[in-house]
Tab-separated table of C-alpha atoms and ligand atoms in Angstrom:
chain	number	residue	atom	x	y	z
A	209	MET	CA	1.395	14.833	-0.376
A	210	ASP	CA	0.156	14.267	3.160
A	211	PHE	CA	2.009	11.853	5.443
A	212	PHE	CA	-0.009	9.707	7.840
A	213	ILE	CA	1.517	7.313	10.353
A	214	ASP	CA	0.038	3.801	10.347
A	215	THR	CA	0.249	2.752	13.981
A	216	GLY	CA	-1.435	2.713	17.379
A	217	ASP	CA	1.867	2.996	19.232
A	218	ILE	CA	1.644	6.278	21.135
A	219	GLU	CA	5.423	6.580	21.580
A	220	GLU	CA	5.953	6.218	17.812
A	221	ILE	CA	3.277	8.827	17.133
A	222	LYS	CA	4.862	11.241	19.616
A	223	ALA	CA	8.333	10.711	18.117
A	224	ALA	CA	7.153	11.201	14.530
A	225	SER	CA	5.086	14.227	15.487
A	226	GLU	CA	8.256	15.863	16.865
A	227	TRP	CA	9.626	15.869	13.304
A	228	GLY	CA	6.692	18.047	12.231
A	229	ILE	CA	5.888	15.970	9.147
A	230	ILE	CA	2.821	14.002	10.279
A	231	ASP	CA	-0.574	15.139	8.969
A	232	GLY	CA	-2.720	12.285	10.288
A	233	VAL	CA	-2.921	8.718	11.622
A	234	THR	CA	-4.447	5.461	10.395
A	235	THR	CA	-5.292	2.465	12.542
A	236	ASN	CA	-7.018	-0.843	11.909
A	237	PRO	CA	-8.242	-3.644	14.210
A	238	SER	CA	-4.890	-5.499	13.967
A	239	ILE	CA	-2.974	-2.345	14.906
A	240	ILE	CA	-5.325	-1.678	17.851
A	241	ALA	CA	-5.042	-5.321	19.041
A	242	LYS	CA	-1.244	-4.919	19.279
A	243	THR	CA	-1.673	-2.078	21.809
A	244	GLY	CA	-3.601	-4.267	24.286
A	245	ARG	CA	-5.999	-1.338	24.846
A	246	THR	CA	-9.475	-0.474	23.574
A	247	GLN	CA	-9.883	1.396	20.298
A	248	GLU	CA	-11.555	4.282	22.125
A	249	GLU	CA	-8.628	4.683	24.543
A	250	VAL	CA	-6.051	4.599	21.754
A	251	ILE	CA	-7.935	6.991	19.459
A	252	LYS	CA	-8.501	9.467	22.319
A	253	ASP	CA	-4.771	9.520	23.077
A	254	ILE	CA	-3.853	9.940	19.402
A	255	CYS	CA	-6.265	12.869	19.056
A	256	GLU	CA	-4.371	14.666	21.816
A	257	ILE	CA	-1.086	14.377	19.917
A	258	ILE	CA	-2.019	14.862	16.259
A	259	ASP	CA	-4.352	17.581	15.019
A	260	GLY	CA	-5.382	15.932	11.752
A	261	PRO	CA	-7.466	13.073	10.346
A	262	ILE	CA	-7.373	9.965	12.590
A	263	SER	CA	-8.877	6.817	11.042
A	264	ALA	CA	-10.762	4.424	13.340
A	265	GLU	CA	-12.227	1.261	11.809
A	266	VAL	CA	-15.666	-0.253	12.439
A	267	ILE	CA	-15.924	-3.937	13.345
A	268	ALA	CA	-19.588	-4.457	12.359
A	269	THR	CA	-20.113	-6.019	8.938
A	270	ASP	CA	-23.710	-4.892	8.341
A	271	LYS	CA	-24.676	-1.372	7.252
A	272	ASP	CA	-26.752	-0.494	10.320
A	273	GLY	CA	-24.098	-1.830	12.682
A	274	MET	CA	-21.401	0.158	10.856
A	275	ILE	CA	-23.464	3.336	11.105
A	276	LYS	CA	-24.116	2.775	14.822
A	277	GLU	CA	-20.447	2.099	15.577
A	278	GLY	CA	-19.221	4.896	13.320
A	279	LYS	CA	-21.520	7.431	15.011
A	280	GLU	CA	-19.990	6.495	18.393
A	281	LEU	CA	-16.426	6.710	17.044
A	282	ALA	CA	-17.166	10.102	15.469
A	283	LYS	CA	-18.188	11.410	18.919
A	284	ILE	CA	-14.632	10.863	20.231
A	285	HIS	CA	-13.253	13.868	18.345
A	286	ASP	CA	-14.017	15.982	15.256
A	287	ASN	CA	-10.840	14.643	13.621
A	288	VAL	CA	-11.991	11.011	13.672
A	289	VAL	CA	-12.467	9.498	10.201
A	290	ILE	CA	-14.645	6.387	10.002
A	291	LYS	CA	-12.857	3.504	8.322
A	292	LEU	CA	-15.181	1.159	6.446
A	293	PRO	CA	-14.361	-2.077	4.616
A	294	LEU	CA	-14.931	-2.197	0.878
A	295	THR	CA	-18.013	-4.416	0.958
A	296	GLU	CA	-21.584	-3.842	-0.219
A	297	ASP	CA	-22.570	-2.796	3.313
A	298	GLY	CA	-19.426	-0.693	3.733
A	299	ILE	CA	-20.131	1.244	0.540
A	300	ALA	CA	-23.779	1.739	1.553
A	301	ALA	CA	-22.683	2.976	5.000
A	302	CYS	CA	-20.185	5.279	3.275
A	303	LYS	CA	-23.084	7.015	1.517
A	304	TRP	CA	-24.851	7.522	4.853
A	305	PHE	CA	-21.744	9.056	6.460
A	306	SER	CA	-21.134	11.304	3.408
A	307	GLU	CA	-24.715	12.577	3.563
A	308	ASN	CA	-24.345	13.236	7.280
A	309	GLY	CA	-21.078	15.170	7.046
A	310	ILE	CA	-18.847	12.500	8.627
A	311	LYS	CA	-15.501	11.741	6.972
A	312	THR	CA	-14.759	8.222	5.777
A	313	ASN	CA	-11.782	6.108	4.772
A	314	VAL	CA	-12.834	3.119	2.650
A	315	THR	CA	-10.283	0.418	3.294
A	316	LEU	CA	-9.180	-2.945	1.869
A	317	CYS	CA	-9.293	-1.659	-1.713
A	318	PHE	CA	-7.630	-3.985	-4.210
A	319	SER	CA	-9.154	-2.912	-7.545
A	320	SER	CA	-9.942	0.268	-9.422
A	321	ASN	CA	-13.620	-0.719	-9.724
A	322	GLN	CA	-13.772	-0.833	-5.921
A	323	ALA	CA	-12.193	2.626	-5.825
A	324	LEU	CA	-14.894	3.923	-8.191
A	325	LEU	CA	-17.630	2.633	-5.858
A	326	ALA	CA	-16.105	4.456	-2.891
A	327	ALA	CA	-15.761	7.696	-4.871
A	328	LYS	CA	-19.352	7.510	-6.132
A	329	ASN	CA	-20.585	7.393	-2.530
A	330	GLY	CA	-18.456	10.345	-1.489
A	331	ALA	CA	-15.668	8.627	0.462
A	332	THR	CA	-13.177	11.133	1.865
A	333	TYR	CA	-10.310	8.641	1.374
A	334	ILE	CA	-9.835	5.404	-0.543
A	335	SER	CA	-7.123	3.088	0.774
A	336	PRO	CA	-5.558	0.850	-1.903
A	337	PHE	CA	-3.260	-1.713	-0.232
A	338	ILE	CA	-0.041	-1.609	-2.251
A	339	GLY	CA	2.106	-4.021	-0.225
A	340	ARG	CA	-0.524	-6.740	0.050
A	341	LEU	CA	-0.978	-6.658	-3.746
A	342	ASP	CA	2.791	-6.837	-4.297
A	343	ASP	CA	2.812	-9.855	-1.936
A	344	ILE	CA	0.523	-11.793	-4.300
A	345	GLY	CA	2.479	-10.777	-7.403
A	346	VAL	CA	0.166	-7.956	-8.523
A	347	ASP	CA	1.560	-4.469	-9.188
A	348	GLY	CA	0.254	-2.412	-6.263
A	349	MET	CA	1.579	0.839	-7.681
A	350	GLY	CA	-0.228	0.125	-10.972
A	351	LEU	CA	-3.480	0.220	-9.005
A	352	ILE	CA	-2.647	3.668	-7.597
A	353	GLN	CA	-1.954	4.850	-11.146
A	354	GLU	CA	-5.278	3.508	-12.471
A	355	ILE	CA	-7.259	5.103	-9.645
A	356	ARG	CA	-5.484	8.465	-10.105
A	357	HIS	CA	-6.366	8.386	-13.807
A	358	MET	CA	-10.021	7.457	-13.223
A	359	TYR	CA	-10.583	9.987	-10.441
A	360	ASP	CA	-9.001	12.788	-12.500
A	361	MET	CA	-11.045	11.882	-15.597
A	362	TYR	CA	-14.325	12.145	-13.721
A	363	GLY	CA	-13.411	14.843	-11.213
A	364	PHE	CA	-13.902	12.652	-8.127
A	365	THR	CA	-12.594	14.405	-5.016
A	366	THR	CA	-11.998	11.263	-2.939
A	367	GLN	CA	-8.370	11.344	-1.820
A	368	ILE	CA	-6.115	8.426	-2.721
A	369	LEU	CA	-4.473	7.164	0.462
A	370	ALA	CA	-1.627	4.777	-0.422
A	371	ALA	CA	-1.796	2.081	2.282
A	372	SER	CA	0.107	-1.090	3.126
A	373	VAL	CA	3.297	0.801	2.388
A	374	ARG	CA	6.320	-1.403	3.049
A	375	HIS	CA	9.376	0.691	2.152
A	376	ALA	CA	10.553	4.163	1.183
A	377	ASP	CA	10.422	3.462	-2.548
A	378	HIS	CA	6.656	2.867	-2.250
A	379	VAL	CA	6.358	6.420	-0.880
A	380	LYS	CA	8.415	7.885	-3.730
A	381	GLN	CA	6.457	6.015	-6.406
A	382	ALA	CA	3.068	6.880	-4.879
A	383	SER	CA	4.090	10.521	-4.714
A	384	LEU	CA	5.265	10.566	-8.355
A	385	ILE	CA	1.919	9.106	-9.450
A	386	GLY	CA	0.033	11.726	-7.453
A	387	ALA	CA	-1.430	9.814	-4.524
A	388	ASP	CA	-2.815	12.382	-2.079
A	389	VAL	CA	-1.578	10.630	1.064
A	390	SER	CA	0.846	7.888	2.074
A	391	THR	CA	0.245	6.131	5.358
A	392	MET	CA	3.401	4.519	6.669
A	393	PRO	CA	4.617	2.452	9.585
A	394	PHE	CA	7.122	4.303	11.800
A	395	LYS	CA	10.072	2.355	10.369
A	396	VAL	CA	9.234	3.498	6.810
A	397	ILE	CA	8.987	7.136	7.931
A	398	LYS	CA	12.478	6.761	9.413
A	399	GLN	CA	13.756	5.286	6.125
A	400	LEU	CA	12.707	8.493	4.325
A	401	PHE	CA	15.390	10.460	6.185
A	402	HIS	CA	18.343	8.238	5.485
A	403	HIS	CA	20.929	8.215	2.728
A	404	PRO	CA	24.512	6.930	3.191
A	405	MET	CA	25.914	9.981	1.365
A	406	THR	CA	24.277	12.219	3.971
A	407	ASP	CA	26.008	10.262	6.765
A	408	ILE	CA	29.380	10.289	4.959
A	409	GLY	CA	29.068	13.994	4.107
A	410	LEU	CA	28.127	14.967	7.661
A	411	ALA	CA	30.981	12.920	9.154
A	412	GLN	CA	33.396	14.699	6.785
A	413	PHE	CA	32.042	18.164	7.626
A	414	LEU	CA	32.321	17.487	11.354
A	415	ALA	CA	35.863	16.096	11.001
A	416	ASP	CA	36.928	19.134	8.956
A	417	HIS	CA	35.363	21.444	11.503
A	418	GLU	CA	37.417	19.747	14.246
A	419	LYS	CA	40.606	20.339	12.188
A	420	SER	CA	39.791	24.026	11.712
A	421	LYS	CA	39.370	24.605	15.473
A	422	LYS	CA	42.628	25.877	16.895
B	608	E4P	C1	-3.898	1.403	6.534
B	608	E4P	O1	-4.902	2.063	6.628
B	608	E4P	C2	-3.870	-0.065	6.532
B	608	E4P	O2	-4.612	-0.540	7.596
B	608	E4P	C3	-2.465	-0.568	6.567
B	608	E4P	O3	-1.661	0.266	5.753
B	608	E4P	C4	-2.335	-2.022	6.235
B	608	E4P	O4	-0.980	-2.340	6.123
B	608	E4P	P1	-0.420	-3.843	6.125
B	608	E4P	O5	-0.752	-4.474	4.824
B	608	E4P	O6	1.057	-3.684	6.313
B	608	E4P	O7	-1.078	-4.531	7.285
């Protein structure tokens, strides 16, 4: 499973990249707004830190506008993946990018039928939003399971990118189901490391080592 970090915070990206476990980065307009900088500036900086897929989202809502914006974003770096909303225009634009060799991440996916549409038009990634479904009382992980089953049945190569991940158990469950990628906020990546037994065990080892030093 690939690990992406879901942030525009350059310090977080640098810190996580030091751990050697980050394969890519996702952003969205809300994430970019928090940085107080332009999308282009943020994406350029990220591309210098992480050598992997970096998702940058279009703002246009019509197909031609999405294609125009996406073409500009794709010029920033070969690793840029064009993030498109799961709308009629977004799915049509996805087909254009697929046919023109530009990678896409179809976002705001909340149903398996939507995931089928993205796969049919050659999306590189589909982003089902687990946490936002859980928030409205719908089983987000169940959606990942349905999409995995459908894609495997029909041999679709679109990668399932588990998004809107809120805690470490989401990562474990998505990985057990066979999601290809989890994109996580920095705080969730940190949660993956921690277990109280590790802390207790390490404290004991260090204390015993002190006793054995004479
Ligand atoms: C990732 O591509 C999404 O933009 C992100 O995971 C959304 O997460 P949220 O529901 O916590 O905003």
